[in-house]
């Protein structure tokens, strides 16, 4: 079993370059199957979720390879299967978007109900309802959606919650539909905007992205394009919190600072010095952390994916903070792991009440999901003594070179692993 060992108590110093966004890559890679040709993507993170998705693409008949310059090429000219490998699909949420993509390009698809981090029910009803409104026929049999759609037709979709995944899925499905599709109350996440940018670079006609209403004028086909995955705002936020919790002084580079604004504004409320420029953030802390309350919301609200690391920070604040999770029903399982480290956290329904303690102490803890892992790394960096993290497969899904990056910032952190399971993947 791989573990990460952290000897905490060292303030982080220096600069760190943020890699490509997991959630942006996982939205754009399936969309590349809409294009009968070679898509070239830059800044794709080498993480296990990306590798898993590329395995699925290859199963369908796509050719995928990382070039020596780091770019990923996806050749979707020779797709010849429309069913997906159930065991792989069930391990990740983003694979579900293949349903709409395959239906849009080939008129048939068979995709299992998706998996992903265990943070709540995570149904797919908005995706299914939207695809049916576009004219797809879907049947759920033995956990697999079987779909046919001789032609998708533009329609008006209203999402009862601004789901990032459903917005992205329906945008892909509608890109080549007959006529105009509008999605009302859609998600405004940067990854939604960038997916629309990618599709438009391929010839789609999408407008309104970044607002609550998106309009998609269907085109007859898409053409190949070269495009860049966004810098990972969640990774950047994790480094900012790691700097703050250790009383460090860190510059986080290669980012779009505006995407981190909801987190940075809360970080400043805790008494941390935050200076944001267009493509970098500087974070420094000298004094004691102040408590603050956070409530997760769809973008541009406070991101649920940073709720867990931010809560780790608040365990050391001088007073009581309330963290309210409104996006997922069960994203507090990690708090029992923080309690092992001496944190004073009480979960009441959708809120965690955190009373700051003077210090955390290292302990053996397990990563209950991806961002829980990030929270425990942050806590371990600040704790006195040794923290040992297990269940690293969750962390490997979304953080590229995390241990190396933190070592470069002066952390005493190392990973014990068996060969070929370092989280850094081979070229595919
Ligand atoms: N929802 C439904 N029905 C649906 C779709 C969503 O009820 O058909 C609910 C979900 O259960 C959830 C809420 O709507 O309560 C929001 O879900 P959303 O669809 O926005 O999330 P997602 O697209 O499944 C992506 C990210 C998540 C991130 C959310 C919110 C990917 C692969 N995943 O998930 O990332 O939390 O958006 O920003 O892009 C992570 O990176 O740790 C992670 C979980």
Short mmCIF file of C-alpha atoms and ligand atoms in Angstrom, two decimals:
data_model
loop_
_atom_site.label_atom_id
_atom_site.label_comp_id
_atom_site.label_asym_id
_atom_site.label_seq_id
_atom_site.Cartn_x
_atom_site.Cartn_y
_atom_site.Cartn_z
CA UNK A 1 0.00 0.00 0.00
CA UNK A 2 1.38 3.43 -0.96
CA UNK A 3 1.61 6.02 1.77
CA UNK A 4 2.68 9.64 2.12
CA UNK A 5 4.68 10.55 5.20
CA UNK A 6 4.75 14.18 6.28
CA UNK A 7 6.79 15.59 9.13
CA UNK A 8 4.89 18.79 9.73
CA UNK A 9 5.76 22.19 11.09
CA UNK A 10 7.88 23.63 8.28
CA UNK A 11 6.64 26.89 6.72
CA UNK A 12 6.50 26.59 2.92
CA UNK A 13 8.65 29.02 0.95
CA UNK A 14 9.31 29.66 -2.73
CA UNK A 15 7.29 29.39 -5.88
CA UNK A 16 5.25 26.64 -7.46
CA UNK A 17 3.90 26.27 -10.98
CA UNK A 18 0.37 24.97 -11.24
CA UNK A 19 -0.44 22.24 -13.78
CA UNK A 20 -3.45 21.70 -16.03
CA UNK A 21 -6.95 21.44 -14.60
CA UNK A 22 -8.36 17.95 -13.99
CA UNK A 23 -11.95 19.02 -14.43
CA UNK A 24 -11.24 21.02 -17.58
CA UNK A 25 -9.28 18.15 -19.16
CA UNK A 26 -12.00 15.64 -18.22
CA UNK A 27 -14.61 17.81 -19.99
CA UNK A 28 -12.60 18.58 -23.13
CA UNK A 29 -11.15 15.10 -23.79
CA UNK A 30 -14.56 13.43 -24.38
CA UNK A 31 -15.58 16.41 -26.53
CA UNK A 32 -12.63 15.64 -28.83
CA UNK A 33 -14.63 12.61 -30.04
CA UNK A 34 -17.03 15.01 -31.74
CA UNK A 35 -14.22 15.89 -34.15
CA UNK A 36 -13.44 13.54 -37.06
CA UNK A 37 -9.72 14.33 -37.05
CA UNK A 38 -6.78 15.10 -34.75
CA UNK A 39 -7.31 17.35 -31.74
CA UNK A 40 -4.19 18.67 -30.04
CA UNK A 41 -4.48 19.63 -26.38
CA UNK A 42 -1.85 21.45 -24.35
CA UNK A 43 -1.40 21.54 -20.57
CA UNK A 44 -3.14 18.20 -20.00
CA UNK A 45 -2.39 16.95 -16.46
CA UNK A 46 -0.81 13.50 -16.13
CA UNK A 47 -3.18 12.15 -13.49
CA UNK A 48 -4.94 8.82 -13.15
CA UNK A 49 -8.39 10.14 -14.11
CA UNK A 50 -7.01 11.41 -17.43
CA UNK A 51 -5.24 8.11 -18.05
CA UNK A 52 -8.45 6.21 -17.33
CA UNK A 53 -10.44 8.40 -19.72
CA UNK A 54 -7.83 7.94 -22.46
CA UNK A 55 -8.07 4.16 -21.99
CA UNK A 56 -11.80 4.44 -22.67
CA UNK A 57 -11.17 6.55 -25.79
CA UNK A 58 -8.71 3.97 -27.11
CA UNK A 59 -11.25 1.20 -26.45
CA UNK A 60 -13.70 3.12 -28.66
CA UNK A 61 -11.12 3.27 -31.45
CA UNK A 62 -9.47 6.66 -30.91
CA UNK A 63 -5.73 7.01 -31.18
CA UNK A 64 -4.23 9.00 -28.30
CA UNK A 65 -0.62 9.91 -27.61
CA UNK A 66 1.42 12.40 -25.63
CA UNK A 67 3.98 14.14 -27.86
CA UNK A 68 7.55 14.90 -26.70
CA UNK A 69 6.53 18.56 -26.13
CA UNK A 70 3.87 17.36 -23.63
CA UNK A 71 0.84 18.01 -25.85
CA UNK A 72 -1.84 15.33 -26.13
CA UNK A 73 -3.09 14.29 -29.56
CA UNK A 74 -6.46 12.58 -29.92
CA UNK A 75 -7.33 11.18 -33.32
CA UNK A 76 -11.03 10.35 -33.35
CA UNK A 77 -11.27 9.52 -37.07
CA UNK A 78 -11.61 5.78 -36.58
CA UNK A 79 -14.09 5.35 -33.73
CA UNK A 80 -15.68 1.94 -34.28
CA UNK A 81 -17.35 1.06 -30.96
CA UNK A 82 -20.24 2.79 -29.26
CA UNK A 83 -20.26 0.82 -26.02
CA UNK A 84 -17.94 1.74 -23.16
CA UNK A 85 -16.00 -0.53 -20.77
CA UNK A 86 -18.25 -0.61 -17.72
CA UNK A 87 -15.51 -1.17 -15.12
CA UNK A 88 -13.59 1.96 -16.29
CA UNK A 89 -16.63 4.17 -16.76
CA UNK A 90 -17.91 3.35 -13.30
CA UNK A 91 -14.74 4.73 -11.77
CA UNK A 92 -15.25 8.31 -12.95
CA UNK A 93 -17.99 10.85 -13.31
CA UNK A 94 -16.75 12.61 -16.46
CA UNK A 95 -17.03 9.47 -18.60
CA UNK A 96 -20.80 9.91 -18.67
CA UNK A 97 -20.40 12.78 -21.17
CA UNK A 98 -19.43 10.14 -23.73
CA UNK A 99 -23.13 9.27 -23.95
CA UNK A 100 -24.11 12.61 -25.52
CA UNK A 101 -20.93 12.84 -27.56
CA UNK A 102 -21.35 9.40 -29.17
CA UNK A 103 -25.05 10.02 -29.74
CA UNK A 104 -24.29 13.36 -31.40
CA UNK A 105 -21.67 11.97 -33.75
CA UNK A 106 -22.82 8.39 -34.38
CA UNK A 107 -26.46 8.27 -33.28
CA UNK A 108 -25.89 5.40 -30.82
CA UNK A 109 -24.17 4.86 -27.51
CA UNK A 110 -24.09 2.58 -24.53
CA UNK A 111 -22.61 4.07 -21.34
CA UNK A 112 -22.81 2.82 -17.75
CA UNK A 113 -23.94 4.97 -14.85
CA UNK A 114 -20.79 6.83 -13.80
CA UNK A 115 -18.76 6.72 -10.58
CA UNK A 116 -16.42 9.34 -9.11
CA UNK A 117 -15.59 10.52 -5.61
CA UNK A 118 -17.90 9.25 -2.88
CA UNK A 119 -19.30 12.59 -1.72
CA UNK A 120 -23.06 12.11 -2.08
CA UNK A 121 -25.68 10.62 -4.38
CA UNK A 122 -24.56 12.37 -7.61
CA UNK A 123 -27.49 11.42 -9.88
CA UNK A 124 -27.48 11.96 -13.66
CA UNK A 125 -31.13 12.99 -14.06
CA UNK A 126 -30.33 16.46 -15.51
CA UNK A 127 -28.07 14.88 -18.14
CA UNK A 128 -30.68 12.29 -19.09
CA UNK A 129 -33.60 14.72 -19.19
CA UNK A 130 -31.62 17.18 -21.34
CA UNK A 131 -30.52 14.49 -23.82
CA UNK A 132 -34.12 13.27 -24.10
CA UNK A 133 -35.28 16.85 -24.75
CA UNK A 134 -32.71 16.97 -27.57
CA UNK A 135 -34.45 13.92 -29.03
CA UNK A 136 -32.35 10.99 -27.78
CA UNK A 137 -34.07 7.72 -26.83
CA UNK A 138 -32.51 6.38 -23.64
CA UNK A 139 -33.14 3.15 -21.75
CA UNK A 140 -31.46 2.18 -18.50
CA UNK A 141 -30.80 -1.56 -18.43
CA UNK A 142 -28.64 -3.31 -15.84
CA UNK A 143 -26.91 -0.07 -14.90
CA UNK A 144 -26.15 0.91 -18.50
CA UNK A 145 -27.79 3.69 -20.54
CA UNK A 146 -28.51 2.45 -24.06
CA UNK A 147 -29.14 5.40 -26.37
CA UNK A 148 -30.14 6.05 -29.94
CA UNK A 149 -30.66 9.33 -31.74
CA UNK A 150 -30.91 9.37 -35.52
CA UNK A 151 -30.72 13.19 -35.25
CA UNK A 152 -30.56 15.51 -32.25
CA UNK A 153 -32.73 18.62 -32.48
CA UNK A 154 -32.23 21.99 -30.82
CA UNK A 155 -34.42 22.60 -27.79
CA UNK A 156 -34.87 24.67 -24.64
CA UNK A 157 -33.40 23.11 -21.51
CA UNK A 158 -33.86 24.46 -18.00
CA UNK A 159 -31.54 23.02 -15.34
CA UNK A 160 -33.06 23.01 -11.86
CA UNK A 161 -29.52 23.30 -10.45
CA UNK A 162 -26.58 24.81 -12.39
CA UNK A 163 -24.79 21.49 -12.82
CA UNK A 164 -21.32 21.80 -14.34
CA UNK A 165 -21.39 18.29 -15.80
CA UNK A 166 -24.89 18.54 -17.27
CA UNK A 167 -24.14 21.94 -18.83
CA UNK A 168 -20.97 20.55 -20.42
CA UNK A 169 -22.64 17.34 -21.55
CA UNK A 170 -25.58 19.10 -23.18
CA UNK A 171 -23.35 21.71 -24.81
CA UNK A 172 -21.42 18.87 -26.50
CA UNK A 173 -24.57 17.04 -27.55
CA UNK A 174 -26.15 20.22 -28.94
CA UNK A 175 -23.07 21.47 -30.81
CA UNK A 176 -24.02 19.54 -33.96
CA UNK A 177 -27.79 19.30 -33.39
CA UNK A 178 -30.30 20.63 -35.91
CA UNK A 179 -31.22 24.18 -34.84
CA UNK A 180 -30.67 26.20 -31.70
CA UNK A 181 -30.45 24.88 -28.13
CA UNK A 182 -30.62 27.11 -25.09
CA UNK A 183 -29.59 26.01 -21.60
CA UNK A 184 -31.11 28.14 -18.85
CA UNK A 185 -29.73 28.26 -15.31
CA UNK A 186 -26.56 26.66 -16.60
CA UNK A 187 -23.24 26.43 -14.76
CA UNK A 188 -20.77 29.32 -15.07
CA UNK A 189 -17.61 27.48 -14.00
CA UNK A 190 -14.40 28.43 -15.86
CA UNK A 191 -14.29 24.82 -17.11
CA UNK A 192 -17.70 25.33 -18.77
CA UNK A 193 -16.47 28.51 -20.45
CA UNK A 194 -13.29 26.80 -21.63
CA UNK A 195 -15.17 23.80 -23.04
CA UNK A 196 -17.34 26.22 -25.02
CA UNK A 197 -14.12 27.91 -26.18
CA UNK A 198 -12.76 24.55 -27.34
CA UNK A 199 -15.95 23.65 -29.20
CA UNK A 200 -16.02 27.09 -30.83
CA UNK A 201 -12.37 26.65 -31.87
CA UNK A 202 -13.60 23.48 -33.63
CA UNK A 203 -16.33 25.43 -35.45
CA UNK A 204 -19.24 25.29 -33.00
CA UNK A 205 -21.44 28.36 -32.48
CA UNK A 206 -21.86 28.74 -28.73
CA UNK A 207 -22.55 32.04 -26.99
CA UNK A 208 -23.41 33.18 -23.47
CA UNK A 209 -20.88 30.94 -21.73
CA UNK A 210 -19.97 32.34 -18.34
CA UNK A 211 -23.55 33.62 -17.88
CA UNK A 212 -26.61 31.66 -16.64
CA UNK A 213 -27.92 31.22 -20.21
CA UNK A 214 -26.02 29.51 -22.99
CA UNK A 215 -27.14 29.37 -26.60
CA UNK A 216 -25.85 26.75 -29.03
CA UNK A 217 -26.56 27.07 -32.73
CA UNK A 218 -26.03 23.60 -34.17
CA UNK A 219 -23.49 23.21 -36.99
CA UNK A 220 -23.23 20.32 -39.45
CA UNK A 221 -19.81 19.14 -38.26
CA UNK A 222 -16.74 20.16 -36.25
CA UNK A 223 -13.15 20.40 -37.43
CA UNK A 224 -9.84 19.72 -35.64
CA UNK A 225 -8.25 22.40 -33.48
CA UNK A 226 -5.36 22.97 -31.11
CA UNK A 227 -6.38 24.14 -27.64
CA UNK A 228 -5.10 24.61 -24.07
CA UNK A 229 -6.45 23.15 -20.85
CA UNK A 230 -6.87 25.77 -18.10
CA UNK A 231 -4.47 25.97 -15.17
CA UNK A 232 -6.00 24.11 -12.23
CA UNK A 233 -7.72 26.65 -9.94
CA UNK A 234 -8.34 23.94 -7.33
CA UNK A 235 -4.69 22.95 -7.22
CA UNK A 236 -3.73 26.65 -6.98
CA UNK A 237 -6.17 27.10 -4.09
CA UNK A 238 -4.71 24.03 -2.35
CA UNK A 239 -1.19 25.49 -2.57
CA UNK A 240 -2.46 28.83 -1.27
CA UNK A 241 -4.01 27.07 1.73
CA UNK A 242 -0.86 24.98 2.28
CA UNK A 243 1.18 28.21 2.35
CA UNK A 244 -1.27 29.82 4.77
CA UNK A 245 -1.62 26.87 7.15
CA UNK A 246 2.16 26.51 7.51
CA UNK A 247 2.75 30.24 8.05
CA UNK A 248 4.70 30.27 4.80
CA UNK A 249 5.49 32.67 1.96
CA UNK A 250 4.67 31.21 -1.45
CA UNK A 251 4.13 32.47 -4.99
CA UNK A 252 1.76 30.35 -7.06
CA UNK A 253 2.50 30.80 -10.77
CA UNK A 254 0.96 29.90 -14.11
CA UNK A 255 -2.64 30.41 -13.07
CA UNK A 256 -5.61 32.61 -13.91
CA UNK A 257 -5.94 34.36 -10.56
CA UNK A 258 -9.48 35.55 -11.28
CA UNK A 259 -10.65 31.89 -11.19
CA UNK A 260 -9.44 31.66 -7.57
CA UNK A 261 -11.10 34.89 -6.39
CA UNK A 262 -13.85 33.24 -4.27
CA UNK A 263 -11.17 31.34 -2.31
CA UNK A 264 -8.67 34.20 -2.11
CA UNK A 265 -11.25 36.60 -0.74
CA UNK A 266 -12.03 34.16 2.11
CA UNK A 267 -8.34 33.51 2.66
CA UNK A 268 -7.79 37.23 3.17
CA UNK A 269 -10.54 37.18 5.83
CA UNK A 270 -8.44 34.74 7.86
CA UNK A 271 -5.70 37.37 8.16
CA UNK A 272 -3.48 35.91 5.45
CA UNK A 273 -1.74 38.35 3.10
CA UNK A 274 -2.89 37.63 -0.43
CA UNK A 275 -1.65 39.49 -3.49
CA UNK A 276 -3.23 38.40 -6.77
CA UNK A 277 -1.86 39.41 -10.16
CA UNK A 278 -3.22 38.21 -13.50
CA UNK A 279 -1.28 34.94 -13.62
CA UNK A 280 0.15 34.51 -10.14
CA UNK A 281 -0.83 34.72 -6.49
CA UNK A 282 1.40 35.56 -3.58
CA UNK A 283 0.36 34.18 -0.16
CA UNK A 284 2.10 34.95 3.14
CA UNK A 285 1.12 34.54 6.78
CA UNK A 286 2.81 35.89 9.88
CA UNK A 287 0.17 36.16 12.60
CA UNK A 288 -2.50 33.83 14.00
CA UNK A 289 -5.31 32.71 11.67
CA UNK A 290 -8.71 34.34 12.15
CA UNK A 291 -11.93 32.31 11.93
CA UNK A 292 -14.38 32.84 9.09
CA UNK A 293 -17.54 31.16 7.76
CA UNK A 294 -17.78 29.62 4.31
CA UNK A 295 -20.71 28.33 2.30
CA UNK A 296 -20.14 26.36 -0.88
CA UNK A 297 -22.07 27.42 -3.99
CA UNK A 298 -21.85 26.99 -7.76
CA UNK A 299 -19.29 29.31 -9.41
CA UNK A 300 -18.70 32.20 -8.79
CA UNK A 301 -19.50 31.17 -5.21
CA UNK A 302 -17.05 29.41 -2.94
CA UNK A 303 -16.11 26.10 -4.68
CA UNK A 304 -17.14 22.87 -2.97
CA UNK A 305 -13.85 21.35 -4.14
CA UNK A 306 -11.93 23.70 -1.84
CA UNK A 307 -14.27 23.27 1.13
CA UNK A 308 -12.18 20.44 2.59
CA UNK A 309 -8.69 22.01 2.43
CA UNK A 310 -10.14 25.32 3.67
CA UNK A 311 -11.73 23.56 6.63
CA UNK A 312 -8.30 22.11 7.48
CA UNK A 313 -6.99 25.69 7.63
CA UNK A 314 -9.82 26.77 9.92
CA UNK A 315 -8.98 24.04 12.45
CA UNK A 316 -6.05 26.28 13.48
CA UNK A 317 -7.94 29.60 13.55
CA UNK A 318 -8.34 31.67 16.69
CA UNK A 319 -12.08 31.07 17.21
CA UNK A 320 -15.05 29.25 15.74
CA UNK A 321 -15.90 28.96 12.03
CA UNK A 322 -18.93 27.44 10.31
CA UNK A 323 -18.45 25.62 7.01
CA UNK A 324 -21.68 24.95 5.12
CA UNK A 325 -21.78 22.52 2.18
CA UNK A 326 -24.72 23.14 -0.15
CA UNK A 327 -23.56 21.34 -3.32
CA UNK A 328 -23.01 17.77 -2.08
CA UNK A 329 -24.94 16.01 0.64
CA UNK A 330 -22.03 14.13 2.14
CA UNK A 331 -18.70 15.90 1.86
CA UNK A 332 -17.70 15.87 5.54
CA UNK A 333 -16.42 12.31 5.94
CA UNK A 334 -12.84 13.61 6.17
CA UNK A 335 -13.63 15.50 9.38
CA UNK A 336 -13.22 12.30 11.43
CA UNK A 337 -9.68 12.08 10.01
CA UNK A 338 -9.02 15.70 11.05
CA UNK A 339 -10.30 14.81 14.52
CA UNK A 340 -7.60 12.12 14.73
CA UNK A 341 -5.11 14.96 14.33
CA UNK A 342 -6.62 16.90 17.22
CA UNK A 343 -9.05 19.13 15.30
CA UNK A 344 -12.22 20.24 17.07
CA UNK A 345 -14.90 19.71 14.39
CA UNK A 346 -18.57 18.92 14.88
CA UNK A 347 -20.80 18.12 11.90
CA UNK A 348 -24.45 19.15 12.16
CA UNK A 349 -26.41 18.36 8.99
CA UNK A 350 -24.93 20.34 6.12
CA UNK A 351 -22.54 22.34 8.37
CA UNK A 352 -19.28 21.67 10.16
CA UNK A 353 -18.60 23.77 13.24
CA UNK A 354 -14.89 24.16 13.65
CA UNK A 355 -13.35 25.56 16.80
CA UNK A 356 -9.71 26.36 16.24
CA UNK A 357 -7.08 24.59 18.32
CA UNK A 358 -3.54 25.87 19.01
CA UNK A 359 -2.00 22.93 17.15
CA UNK A 360 -2.68 19.70 15.27
CA UNK A 361 -0.66 16.56 15.88
CA UNK A 362 0.40 14.08 13.21
CA UNK A 363 -1.52 10.80 12.96
CA UNK A 364 -2.23 7.96 10.52
CA UNK A 365 -5.15 9.11 8.33
CA UNK A 366 -6.82 7.93 5.14
CA UNK A 367 -7.91 9.98 2.15
CA UNK A 368 -11.64 9.36 1.97
CA UNK A 369 -11.86 11.19 -1.38
CA UNK A 370 -9.75 13.44 -3.59
CA UNK A 371 -10.17 16.79 -1.85
CA UNK A 372 -10.21 15.10 1.55
CA UNK A 373 -6.70 13.95 0.64
CA UNK A 374 -5.72 17.54 -0.13
CA UNK A 375 -7.16 18.66 3.22
CA UNK A 376 -5.19 16.02 5.10
CA UNK A 377 -1.97 16.94 3.29
CA UNK A 378 -2.49 20.59 4.34
CA UNK A 379 -3.22 19.53 7.93
CA UNK A 380 -0.20 17.23 7.96
CA UNK A 381 2.09 20.02 6.74
CA UNK A 382 1.08 22.13 9.74
CA UNK A 383 0.84 19.39 12.38
CA UNK A 384 3.48 18.63 14.96
CA UNK A 385 5.07 15.25 14.33
CA UNK A 386 4.44 12.68 11.64
CA UNK A 387 1.27 12.20 9.58
CA UNK A 388 0.92 9.09 7.41
CA UNK A 389 -1.67 9.25 4.64
CA UNK A 390 -3.10 6.14 3.02
CA UNK A 391 -5.65 5.47 0.23
CA UNK A 392 -3.65 7.67 -2.12
CA UNK A 393 -5.50 6.50 -5.22
CA UNK A 394 -7.95 9.33 -4.50
CA UNK A 395 -5.18 11.96 -4.46
CA UNK A 396 -3.67 10.53 -7.64
CA UNK A 397 -6.91 11.21 -9.48
CA UNK A 398 -6.38 14.94 -9.37
CA UNK A 399 -2.98 16.13 -8.14
CA UNK A 400 0.01 15.85 -10.44
CA UNK A 401 3.45 15.83 -8.80
CA UNK A 402 2.00 16.95 -5.47
CA UNK A 403 4.75 15.49 -3.31
CA UNK A 404 7.56 16.85 -5.54
CA UNK A 405 5.97 20.32 -5.64
CA UNK A 406 5.66 20.45 -1.85
CA UNK A 407 9.22 19.17 -1.40
CA UNK A 408 10.41 22.02 -3.62
CA UNK A 409 8.61 24.43 -1.30
CA UNK A 410 10.57 23.00 1.64
CA UNK A 411 8.06 20.49 3.04
CA UNK A 412 9.34 17.33 4.68
CA UNK A 413 7.11 14.97 2.71
CA UNK A 414 7.80 11.74 0.88
CA UNK A 415 5.92 8.93 -0.72
CA UNK A 416 6.61 5.24 -0.21
CA UNK A 417 5.39 3.36 -3.19
CA UNK A 418 5.64 0.21 -5.18
CA UNK A 419 7.06 0.48 -8.77
CA UNK A 420 4.91 2.27 -11.37
CA UNK A 421 2.40 3.63 -8.89
CA UNK A 422 3.93 7.04 -8.30
CA UNK A 423 0.96 8.93 -9.70
CA UNK A 424 3.19 10.03 -12.59
CA UNK A 425 1.94 8.08 -15.57
CA UNK A 426 3.61 6.65 -18.64
CA UNK A 427 3.02 8.20 -22.06
CA UNK A 428 -0.02 6.80 -23.77
N1 LIG B 1 -26.76 16.86 -9.83
C1 LIG B 1 -28.00 16.26 -9.89
N2 LIG B 1 -28.35 15.71 -11.08
C2 LIG B 1 -27.54 15.71 -12.16
C3 LIG B 1 -26.29 16.35 -12.09
C4 LIG B 1 -25.92 16.91 -10.89
O1 LIG B 1 -28.75 16.23 -8.92
O2 LIG B 1 -27.94 15.18 -13.21
C5 LIG B 1 -26.34 17.46 -8.54
C6 LIG B 1 -25.14 16.73 -7.95
O3 LIG B 1 -25.53 15.58 -7.24
C7 LIG B 1 -24.53 17.79 -7.08
C8 LIG B 1 -24.83 19.07 -7.85
O4 LIG B 1 -25.86 18.76 -8.77
O5 LIG B 1 -25.18 17.80 -5.86
C9 LIG B 1 -23.65 19.63 -8.62
O6 LIG B 1 -23.13 18.65 -9.45
P1 LIG B 1 -22.39 19.01 -10.83
O7 LIG B 1 -23.12 18.31 -11.91
O8 LIG B 1 -22.19 20.48 -10.93
O9 LIG B 1 -21.00 18.32 -10.60
P2 LIG B 1 -20.23 17.40 -11.61
O10 LIG B 1 -20.25 17.97 -12.96
O11 LIG B 1 -20.64 15.98 -11.42
C10 LIG B 1 -17.95 18.64 -11.40
C11 LIG B 1 -16.59 18.29 -10.90
C12 LIG B 1 -16.61 18.14 -9.41
C13 LIG B 1 -17.13 19.44 -8.79
C14 LIG B 1 -18.49 19.83 -9.39
C15 LIG B 1 -18.98 21.18 -8.91
C16 LIG B 1 -15.69 17.01 -12.75
C17 LIG B 1 -15.19 15.72 -13.25
N3 LIG B 1 -16.16 17.03 -11.51
O12 LIG B 1 -18.76 17.53 -11.03
O13 LIG B 1 -15.26 17.95 -9.03
O14 LIG B 1 -17.28 19.26 -7.40
O15 LIG B 1 -18.40 19.86 -10.82
O16 LIG B 1 -18.11 22.19 -9.28
O17 LIG B 1 -15.61 18.01 -13.43
C18 LIG B 1 -13.49 17.32 -7.66
O18 LIG B 1 -12.73 17.79 -8.53
O19 LIG B 1 -13.09 16.98 -6.52
C19 LIG B 1 -14.91 17.18 -7.98
C20 LIG B 1 -15.74 16.42 -7.27
#
